CSV table of C-alpha atoms and ligand atoms in Angstrom, one decimal:
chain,number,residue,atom,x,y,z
A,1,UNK,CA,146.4,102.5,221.0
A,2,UNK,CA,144.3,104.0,223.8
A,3,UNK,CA,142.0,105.6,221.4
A,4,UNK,CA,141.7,102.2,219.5
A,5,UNK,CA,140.6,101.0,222.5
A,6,UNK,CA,137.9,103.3,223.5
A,7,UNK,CA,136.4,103.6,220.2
A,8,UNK,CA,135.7,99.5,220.2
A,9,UNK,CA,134.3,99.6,223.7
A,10,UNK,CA,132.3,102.0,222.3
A,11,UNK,CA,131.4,100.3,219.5
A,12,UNK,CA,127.6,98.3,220.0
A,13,UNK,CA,126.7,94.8,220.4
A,14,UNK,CA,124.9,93.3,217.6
A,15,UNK,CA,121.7,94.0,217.9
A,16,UNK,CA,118.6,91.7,217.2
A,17,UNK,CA,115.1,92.5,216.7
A,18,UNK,CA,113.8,92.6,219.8
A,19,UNK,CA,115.2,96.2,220.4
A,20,UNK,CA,113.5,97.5,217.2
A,21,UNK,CA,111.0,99.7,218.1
A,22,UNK,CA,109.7,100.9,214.1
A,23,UNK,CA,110.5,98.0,212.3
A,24,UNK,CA,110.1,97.9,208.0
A,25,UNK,CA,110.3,94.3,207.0
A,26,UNK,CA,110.4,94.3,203.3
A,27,UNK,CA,109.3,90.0,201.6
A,28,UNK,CA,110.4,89.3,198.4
A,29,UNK,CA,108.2,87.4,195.8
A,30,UNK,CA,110.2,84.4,195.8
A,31,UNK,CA,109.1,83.9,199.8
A,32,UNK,CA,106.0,84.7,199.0
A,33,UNK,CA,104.7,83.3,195.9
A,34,UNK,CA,104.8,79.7,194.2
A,35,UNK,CA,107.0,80.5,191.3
A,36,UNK,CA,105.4,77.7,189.4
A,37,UNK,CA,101.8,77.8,190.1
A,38,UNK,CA,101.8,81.3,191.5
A,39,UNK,CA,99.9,80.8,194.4
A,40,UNK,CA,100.8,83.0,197.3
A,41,UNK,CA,102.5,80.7,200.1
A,42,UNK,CA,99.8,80.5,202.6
A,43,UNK,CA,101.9,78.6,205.1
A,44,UNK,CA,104.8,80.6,205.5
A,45,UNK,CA,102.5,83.9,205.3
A,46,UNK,CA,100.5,82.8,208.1
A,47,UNK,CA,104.4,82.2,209.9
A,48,UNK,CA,105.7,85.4,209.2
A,49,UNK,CA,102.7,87.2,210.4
A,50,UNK,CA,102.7,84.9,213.5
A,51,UNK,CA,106.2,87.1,214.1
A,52,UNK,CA,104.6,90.0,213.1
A,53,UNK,CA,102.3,89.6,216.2
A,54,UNK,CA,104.4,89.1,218.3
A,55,UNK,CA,106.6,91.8,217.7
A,56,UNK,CA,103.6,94.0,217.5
A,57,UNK,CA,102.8,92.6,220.9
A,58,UNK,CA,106.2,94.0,222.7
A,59,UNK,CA,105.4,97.1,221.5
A,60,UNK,CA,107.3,97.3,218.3
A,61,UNK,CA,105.6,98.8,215.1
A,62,UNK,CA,105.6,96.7,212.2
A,63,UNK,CA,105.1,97.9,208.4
A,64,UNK,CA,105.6,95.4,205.6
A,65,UNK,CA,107.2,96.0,202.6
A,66,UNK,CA,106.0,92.9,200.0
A,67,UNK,CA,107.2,92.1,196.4
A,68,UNK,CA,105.2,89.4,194.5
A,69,UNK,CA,102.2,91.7,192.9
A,70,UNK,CA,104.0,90.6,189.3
A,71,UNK,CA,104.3,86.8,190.5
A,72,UNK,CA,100.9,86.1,192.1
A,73,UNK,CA,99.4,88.4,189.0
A,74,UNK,CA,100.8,86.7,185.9
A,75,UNK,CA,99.1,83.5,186.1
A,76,UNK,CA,95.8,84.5,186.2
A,77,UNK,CA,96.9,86.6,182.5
A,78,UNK,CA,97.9,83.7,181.1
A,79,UNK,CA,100.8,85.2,181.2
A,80,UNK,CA,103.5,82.3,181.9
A,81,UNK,CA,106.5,80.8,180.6
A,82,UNK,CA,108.3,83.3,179.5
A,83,UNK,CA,110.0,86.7,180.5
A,84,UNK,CA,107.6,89.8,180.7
A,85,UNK,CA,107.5,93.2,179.0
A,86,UNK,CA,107.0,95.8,181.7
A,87,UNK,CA,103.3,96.7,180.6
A,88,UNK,CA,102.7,92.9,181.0
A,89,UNK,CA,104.2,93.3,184.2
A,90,UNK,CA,102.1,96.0,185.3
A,91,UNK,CA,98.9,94.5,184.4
A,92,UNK,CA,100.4,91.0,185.9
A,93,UNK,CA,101.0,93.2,189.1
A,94,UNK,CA,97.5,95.3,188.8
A,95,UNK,CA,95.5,92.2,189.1
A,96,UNK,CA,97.9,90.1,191.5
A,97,UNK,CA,98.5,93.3,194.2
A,98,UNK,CA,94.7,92.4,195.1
A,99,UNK,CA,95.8,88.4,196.0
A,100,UNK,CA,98.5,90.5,198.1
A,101,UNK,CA,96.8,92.6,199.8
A,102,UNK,CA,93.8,90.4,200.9
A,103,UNK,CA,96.1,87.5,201.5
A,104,UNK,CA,98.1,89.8,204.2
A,105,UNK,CA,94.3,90.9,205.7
A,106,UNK,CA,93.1,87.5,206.0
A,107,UNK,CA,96.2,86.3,207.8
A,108,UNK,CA,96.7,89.2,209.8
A,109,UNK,CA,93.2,89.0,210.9
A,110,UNK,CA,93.8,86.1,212.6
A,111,UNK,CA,95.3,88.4,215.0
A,112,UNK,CA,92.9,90.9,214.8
A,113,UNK,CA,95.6,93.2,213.4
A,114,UNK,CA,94.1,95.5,210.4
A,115,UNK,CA,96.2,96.1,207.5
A,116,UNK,CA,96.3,99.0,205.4
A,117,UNK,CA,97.4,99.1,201.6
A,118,UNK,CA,99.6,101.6,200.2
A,119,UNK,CA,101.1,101.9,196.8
A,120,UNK,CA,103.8,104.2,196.5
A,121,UNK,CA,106.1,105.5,193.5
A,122,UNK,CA,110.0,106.4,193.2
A,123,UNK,CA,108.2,109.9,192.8
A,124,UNK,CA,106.4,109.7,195.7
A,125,UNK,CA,109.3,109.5,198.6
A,126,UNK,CA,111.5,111.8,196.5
A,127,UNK,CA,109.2,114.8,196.0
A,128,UNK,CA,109.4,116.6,199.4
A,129,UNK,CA,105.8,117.1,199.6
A,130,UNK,CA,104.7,113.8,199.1
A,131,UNK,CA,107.0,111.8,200.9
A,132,UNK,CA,105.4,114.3,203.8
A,133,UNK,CA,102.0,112.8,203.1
A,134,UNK,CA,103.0,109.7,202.7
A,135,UNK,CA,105.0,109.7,206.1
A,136,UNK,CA,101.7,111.3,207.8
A,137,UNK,CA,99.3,108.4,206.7
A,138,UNK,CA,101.9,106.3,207.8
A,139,UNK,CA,102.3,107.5,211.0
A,140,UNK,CA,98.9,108.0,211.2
A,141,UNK,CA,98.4,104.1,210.4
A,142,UNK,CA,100.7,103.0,212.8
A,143,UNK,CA,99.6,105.3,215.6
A,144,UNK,CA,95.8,103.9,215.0
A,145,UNK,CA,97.5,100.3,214.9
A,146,UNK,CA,97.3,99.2,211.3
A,147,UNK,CA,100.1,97.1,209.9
A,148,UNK,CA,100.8,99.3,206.5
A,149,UNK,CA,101.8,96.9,203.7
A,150,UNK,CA,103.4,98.8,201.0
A,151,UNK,CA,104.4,97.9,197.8
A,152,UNK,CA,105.2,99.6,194.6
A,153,UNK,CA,102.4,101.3,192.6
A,154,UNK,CA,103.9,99.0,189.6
A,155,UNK,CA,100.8,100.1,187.1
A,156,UNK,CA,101.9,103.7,187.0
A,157,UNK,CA,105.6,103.5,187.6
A,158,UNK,CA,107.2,103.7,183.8
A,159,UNK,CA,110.3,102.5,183.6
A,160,UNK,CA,112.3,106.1,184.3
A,161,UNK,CA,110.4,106.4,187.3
A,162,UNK,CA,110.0,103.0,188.6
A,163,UNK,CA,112.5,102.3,191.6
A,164,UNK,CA,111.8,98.5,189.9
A,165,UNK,CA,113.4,97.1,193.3
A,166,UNK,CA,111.8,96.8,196.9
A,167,UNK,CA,114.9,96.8,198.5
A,168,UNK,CA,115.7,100.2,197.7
A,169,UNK,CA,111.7,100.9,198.2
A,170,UNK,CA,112.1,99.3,201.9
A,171,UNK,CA,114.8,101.8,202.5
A,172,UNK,CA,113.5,104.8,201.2
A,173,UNK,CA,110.4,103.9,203.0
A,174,UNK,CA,112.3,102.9,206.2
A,175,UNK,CA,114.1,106.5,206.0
A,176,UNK,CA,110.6,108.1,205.7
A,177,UNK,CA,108.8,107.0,208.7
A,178,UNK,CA,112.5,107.6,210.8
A,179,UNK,CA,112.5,103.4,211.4
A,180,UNK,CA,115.2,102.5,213.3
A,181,UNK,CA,115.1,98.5,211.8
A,182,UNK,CA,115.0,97.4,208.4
A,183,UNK,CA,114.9,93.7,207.5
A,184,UNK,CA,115.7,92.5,204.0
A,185,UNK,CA,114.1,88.7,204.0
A,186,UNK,CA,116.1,87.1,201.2
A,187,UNK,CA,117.5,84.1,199.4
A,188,UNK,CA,120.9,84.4,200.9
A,189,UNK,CA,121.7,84.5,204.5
A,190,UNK,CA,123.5,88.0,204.6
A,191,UNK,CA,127.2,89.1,202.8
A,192,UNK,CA,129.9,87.4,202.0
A,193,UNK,CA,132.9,88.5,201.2
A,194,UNK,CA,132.4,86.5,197.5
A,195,UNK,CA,129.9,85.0,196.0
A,196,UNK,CA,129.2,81.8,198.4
A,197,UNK,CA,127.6,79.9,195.3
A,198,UNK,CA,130.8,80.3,192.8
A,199,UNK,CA,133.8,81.0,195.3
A,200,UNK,CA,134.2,78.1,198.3
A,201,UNK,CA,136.2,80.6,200.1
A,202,UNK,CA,133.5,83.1,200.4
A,203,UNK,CA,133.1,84.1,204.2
A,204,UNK,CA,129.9,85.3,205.8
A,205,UNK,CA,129.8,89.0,206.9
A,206,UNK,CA,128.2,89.4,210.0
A,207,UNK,CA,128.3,93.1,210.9
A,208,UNK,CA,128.7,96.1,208.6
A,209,UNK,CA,129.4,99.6,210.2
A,210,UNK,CA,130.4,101.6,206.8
A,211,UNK,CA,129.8,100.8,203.6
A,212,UNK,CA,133.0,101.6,202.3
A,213,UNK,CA,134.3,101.1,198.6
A,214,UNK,CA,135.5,97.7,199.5
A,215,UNK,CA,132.5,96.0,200.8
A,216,UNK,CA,130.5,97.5,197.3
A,217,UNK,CA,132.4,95.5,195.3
A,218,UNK,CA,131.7,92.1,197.6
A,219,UNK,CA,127.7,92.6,196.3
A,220,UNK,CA,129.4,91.8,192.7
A,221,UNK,CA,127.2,91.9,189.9
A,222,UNK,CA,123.3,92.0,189.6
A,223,UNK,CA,121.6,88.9,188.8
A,224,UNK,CA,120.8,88.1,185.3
A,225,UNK,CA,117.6,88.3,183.0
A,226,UNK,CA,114.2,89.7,184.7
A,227,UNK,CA,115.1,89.8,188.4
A,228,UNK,CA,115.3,92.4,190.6
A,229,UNK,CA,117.2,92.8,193.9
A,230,UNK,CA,120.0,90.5,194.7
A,231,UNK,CA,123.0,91.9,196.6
A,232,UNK,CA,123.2,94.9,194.7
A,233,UNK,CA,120.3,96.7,195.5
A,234,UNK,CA,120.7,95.4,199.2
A,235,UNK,CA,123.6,97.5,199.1
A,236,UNK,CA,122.0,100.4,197.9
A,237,UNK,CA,119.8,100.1,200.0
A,238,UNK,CA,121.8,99.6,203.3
A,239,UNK,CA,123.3,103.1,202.0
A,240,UNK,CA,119.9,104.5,201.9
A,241,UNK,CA,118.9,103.2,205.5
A,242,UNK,CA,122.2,104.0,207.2
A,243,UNK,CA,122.0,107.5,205.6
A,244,UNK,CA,118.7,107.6,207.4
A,245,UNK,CA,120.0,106.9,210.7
A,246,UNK,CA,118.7,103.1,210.4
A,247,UNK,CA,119.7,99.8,210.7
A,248,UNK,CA,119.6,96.9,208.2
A,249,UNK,CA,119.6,93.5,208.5
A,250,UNK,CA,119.8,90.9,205.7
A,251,UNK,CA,118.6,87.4,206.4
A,252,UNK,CA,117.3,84.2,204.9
A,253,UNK,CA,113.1,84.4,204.5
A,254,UNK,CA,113.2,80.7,203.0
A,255,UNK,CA,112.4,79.1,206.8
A,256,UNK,CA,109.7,79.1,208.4
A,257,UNK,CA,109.5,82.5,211.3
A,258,UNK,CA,112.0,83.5,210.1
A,259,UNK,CA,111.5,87.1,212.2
A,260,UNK,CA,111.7,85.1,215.1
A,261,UNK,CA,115.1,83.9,214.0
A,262,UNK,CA,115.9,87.3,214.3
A,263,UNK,CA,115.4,87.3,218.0
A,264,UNK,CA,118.9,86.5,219.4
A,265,UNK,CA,122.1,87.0,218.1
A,266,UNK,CA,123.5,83.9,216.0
A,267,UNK,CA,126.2,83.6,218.3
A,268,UNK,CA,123.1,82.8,221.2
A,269,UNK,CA,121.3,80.5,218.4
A,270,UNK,CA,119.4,82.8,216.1
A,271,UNK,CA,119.5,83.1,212.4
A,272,UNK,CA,122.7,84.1,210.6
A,273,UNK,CA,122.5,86.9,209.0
A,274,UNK,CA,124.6,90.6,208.2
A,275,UNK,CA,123.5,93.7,210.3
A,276,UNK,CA,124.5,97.0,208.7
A,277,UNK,CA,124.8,99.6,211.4
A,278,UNK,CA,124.7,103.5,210.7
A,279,UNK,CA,126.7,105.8,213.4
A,280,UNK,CA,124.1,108.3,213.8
A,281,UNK,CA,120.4,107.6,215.6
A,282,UNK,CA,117.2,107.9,213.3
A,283,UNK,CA,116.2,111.5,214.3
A,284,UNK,CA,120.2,112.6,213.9
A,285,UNK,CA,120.4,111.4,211.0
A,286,UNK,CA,117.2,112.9,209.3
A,287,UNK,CA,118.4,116.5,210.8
A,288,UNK,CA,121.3,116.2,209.5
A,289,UNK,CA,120.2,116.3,206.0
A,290,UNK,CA,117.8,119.7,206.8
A,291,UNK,CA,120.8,121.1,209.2
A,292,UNK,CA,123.2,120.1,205.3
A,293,UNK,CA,120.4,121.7,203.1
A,294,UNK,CA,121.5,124.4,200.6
A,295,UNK,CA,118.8,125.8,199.3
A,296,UNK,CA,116.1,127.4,201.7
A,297,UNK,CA,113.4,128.5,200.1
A,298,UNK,CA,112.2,131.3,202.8
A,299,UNK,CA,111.9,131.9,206.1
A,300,UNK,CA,109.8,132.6,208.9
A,301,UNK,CA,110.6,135.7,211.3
A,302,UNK,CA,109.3,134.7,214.6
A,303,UNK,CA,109.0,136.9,218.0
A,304,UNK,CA,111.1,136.2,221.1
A,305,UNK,CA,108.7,133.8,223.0
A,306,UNK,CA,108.7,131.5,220.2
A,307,UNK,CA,112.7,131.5,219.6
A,308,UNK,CA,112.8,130.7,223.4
A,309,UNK,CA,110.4,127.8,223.0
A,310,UNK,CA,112.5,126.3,219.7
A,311,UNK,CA,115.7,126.4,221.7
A,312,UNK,CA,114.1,124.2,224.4
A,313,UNK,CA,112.8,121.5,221.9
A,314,UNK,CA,109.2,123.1,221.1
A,315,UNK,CA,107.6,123.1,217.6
A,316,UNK,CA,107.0,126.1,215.8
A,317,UNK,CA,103.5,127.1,216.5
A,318,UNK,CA,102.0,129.9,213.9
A,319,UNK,CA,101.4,132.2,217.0
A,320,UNK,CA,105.1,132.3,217.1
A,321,UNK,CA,105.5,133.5,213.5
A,322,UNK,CA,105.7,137.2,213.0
A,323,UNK,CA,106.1,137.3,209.1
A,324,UNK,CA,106.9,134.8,206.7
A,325,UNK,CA,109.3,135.8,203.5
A,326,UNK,CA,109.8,134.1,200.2
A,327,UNK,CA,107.8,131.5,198.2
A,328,UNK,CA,107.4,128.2,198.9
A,329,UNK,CA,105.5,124.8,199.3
A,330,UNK,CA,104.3,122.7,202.1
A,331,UNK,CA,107.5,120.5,203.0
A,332,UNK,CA,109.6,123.0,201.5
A,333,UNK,CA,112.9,123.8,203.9
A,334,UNK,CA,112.9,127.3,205.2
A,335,UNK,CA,114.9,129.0,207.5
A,336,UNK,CA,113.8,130.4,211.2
A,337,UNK,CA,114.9,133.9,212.1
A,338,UNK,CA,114.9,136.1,215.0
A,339,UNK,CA,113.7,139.7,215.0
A,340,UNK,CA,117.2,141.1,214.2
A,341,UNK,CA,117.4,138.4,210.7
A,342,UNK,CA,119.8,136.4,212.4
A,343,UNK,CA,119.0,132.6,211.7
A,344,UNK,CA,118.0,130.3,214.8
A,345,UNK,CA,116.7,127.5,213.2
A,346,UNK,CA,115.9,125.6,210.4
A,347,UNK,CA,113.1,123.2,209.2
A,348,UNK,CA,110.5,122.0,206.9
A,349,UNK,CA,107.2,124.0,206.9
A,350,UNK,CA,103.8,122.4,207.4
A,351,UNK,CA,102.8,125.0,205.4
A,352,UNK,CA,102.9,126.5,202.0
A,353,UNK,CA,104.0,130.2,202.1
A,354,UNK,CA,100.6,131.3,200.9
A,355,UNK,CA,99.0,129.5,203.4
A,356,UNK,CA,101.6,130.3,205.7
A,357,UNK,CA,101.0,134.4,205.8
A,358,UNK,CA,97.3,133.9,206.2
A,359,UNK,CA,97.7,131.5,210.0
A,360,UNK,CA,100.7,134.4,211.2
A,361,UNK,CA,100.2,135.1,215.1
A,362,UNK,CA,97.0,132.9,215.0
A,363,UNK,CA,96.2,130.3,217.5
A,364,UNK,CA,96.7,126.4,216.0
A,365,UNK,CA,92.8,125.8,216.7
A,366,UNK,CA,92.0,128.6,214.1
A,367,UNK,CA,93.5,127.3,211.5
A,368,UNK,CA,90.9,125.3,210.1
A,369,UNK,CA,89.1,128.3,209.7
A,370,UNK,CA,91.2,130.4,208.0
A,371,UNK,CA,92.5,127.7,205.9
A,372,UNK,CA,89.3,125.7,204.8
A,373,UNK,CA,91.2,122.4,206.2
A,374,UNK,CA,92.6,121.2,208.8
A,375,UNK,CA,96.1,121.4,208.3
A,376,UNK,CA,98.9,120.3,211.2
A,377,UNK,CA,98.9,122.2,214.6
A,378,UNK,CA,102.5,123.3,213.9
A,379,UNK,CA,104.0,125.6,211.4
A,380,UNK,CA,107.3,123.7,211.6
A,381,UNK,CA,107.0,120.3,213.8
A,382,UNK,CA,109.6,119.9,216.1
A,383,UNK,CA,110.8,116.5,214.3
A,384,UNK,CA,111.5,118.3,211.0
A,385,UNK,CA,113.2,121.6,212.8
A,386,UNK,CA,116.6,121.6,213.5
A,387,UNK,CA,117.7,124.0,215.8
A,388,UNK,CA,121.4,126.1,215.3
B,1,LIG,N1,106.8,95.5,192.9
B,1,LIG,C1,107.2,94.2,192.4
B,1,LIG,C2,106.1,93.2,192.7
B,1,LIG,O1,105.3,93.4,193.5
B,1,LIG,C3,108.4,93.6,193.0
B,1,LIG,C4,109.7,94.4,192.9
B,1,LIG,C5,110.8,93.5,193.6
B,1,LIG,O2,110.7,92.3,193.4
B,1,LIG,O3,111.7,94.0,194.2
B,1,LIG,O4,106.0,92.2,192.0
């Protein structure tokens, strides 16, 4: 019983959103687009990124995950009144992503906040390499003060490689940049433990802290017919976020601020709504999965000084590097060794192996140099090392 109740005292207070500090708000196309005359809803857009300014204004980073390329696309196809094929959908999407994205720089202008488009695919967060690019522009964007506003690269994604769902994309894209809040801005006001719309005695979930077999099978079925999400992919991607060492919260979009709503806990007033909470912090979380990886794919031999400097949080700097064995990529996980083989670290290189061999014992500032580009100062970052 004592340990019972040190574990719950333990346990944290719901948060809200005002301790987000790299937040991934992902809009789905029903909040955003007419789905009559699909025309983008000027109103609530201007609303939302009221919130988004004042979130931005505490200090928090913001990135937008937004559906409704397909919705605010089809119409000006002709293509309405019926269900899509996906090559309809992804010329519907290829023409209506431009309403998006100028629709989120006109109202985000009126805070003089610049946006930034970016179109990703399944592909690109999987594929170590990429997601590593992707994550740098992102960072990059957010450290120079852009909102990112991603969506799917719907034109190119083919239906094996499509993740067809923003949810999931919010997550994966949320475990990327390490963000420690992800909102899901939906039609239904968080999980219940049935459906709320077919079972009266459906109660409201409002805090998650393991996704366990049980609380799978309250998400039910997917929705019918052409749409995506609903509480199945939330799920999903709850599992993707958590995994990731982030928080999820799933709330109602319909009103009007509804980030604002997000403020205070419903118990003080705000929005109801069901927080998912992982165990681990963002950073654990993401060394985790390169402390659990299986398959290095070299290493780097590094001299004393530099396995002093790992063990008190540095990055691997290629002066530190005495030799570099095996054959791999940039973003590739390799292993750090000391001068008698024994491994000391472990991370994802910055550098192909190729490229790698030819910055050894050089100083960061030479790189460019060597290389023909200018690559990252570090060898392995400290955010992507994970020392034994
Ligand atoms: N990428 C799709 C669009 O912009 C939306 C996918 C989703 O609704 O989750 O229309």
């Amino acid at each position: 019983m004592a340990t019972m109740t040190a574990t719950s005292a333990e346990v944290p207070a719901v948060p809200t959103l005002l301790d987000a500090r790299r937040l991934v708000v992902k809009i789905g196309s029903a909040l955003l687009v007419d789905g009559k005359t699909g025309k983008i809803r000027r109103q609530w857009l201007d609303a939302l990124a009221d919130d988004v300014a004042a979130c931005r204004a505490r200090g928090t980073e913001v990135v937008i995950v937004t559906s409704g390329a397909v919705a605010a696309g089809r119409e000006h196809l002709g293509l309405i009144g019926r269900a899509l094929r996906l090559e309809e959908k992804q010329a519907a999407a290829a023409t209506g992503q431009i309403r998006l994205a100028h629709a989120y720089q006109e109202t985000l202008a009126r805070h003089d906040i610049t946006v930034a488009q970016v179109l990703l695919t399944l592909e690109d967060t999987e594929e170590r390499r990429r997601h590593l690019n992707g994550r740098a522009t992102i960072d990059t964007l957010l450290k120079l003060g852009a909102v990112p506003v991603i969506n799917e690269n719907d034109t190119v994604a083919t239906a094996e490689i499509r993740f067809g769902d923003n949810d999931r994309l919010g997550a994966r894209v949320a475990q990327m940049i390490s963000a420690d809040t992800l909102v899901l801005l939906s039609d239904i006001d968080g999980l219940y433990t049935a459906d709320p719309r077919k079972d009266p005695d459906a109660t409201h979930i409002p805090v998650v802290r393991e996704l366990t077999r049980a609380i799978e099978d309250m998400a039910g079925e997917p929705p019918p017919g052409y749409s995506s999400g609903g509480m199945v992919t939330k799920i999903a991607a709850a599992r993707v976020a958590m995994a990731g060492g982030c928080r999820m919260v799933i709330a109602k979009g319909a009103r009007m601020n509804p980030l604002a709503a997000l403020e205070k806990t419903t118990a003080e007033g705000g929005a109801p709504c069901t927080w998912f909470l992982p165990s681990a912090e963002p950073s654990n979380a993401r060394k985790a999965w390169i402390a659990g990886h299986l398959n290095p794919a070299g290493a780097f031999v590094v001299d004393d000084g530099a396995a002093r400097a790992l063990g008190q949080g540095a990055s691997l700097l290629p002066a530190g590097v005495a030799s570099v064995e095996g054959a791999f990529e940039r973003g590739d996980l390799v292993l750090v060794k000391d001068g008698t083989g024994r491994e000391i670290a472990r991370g994802l290189s910055a550098y192909s192996a190729e490229d790698a061999r030819l910055i050894v014992r050089r100083k960061s500032n030479e790189i460019e140099t060597i290389l023909g580009y200018r690559g990252r100062d570090e060898m392995i970052h400290r955010d992507d090392l994970v020392v034994r």
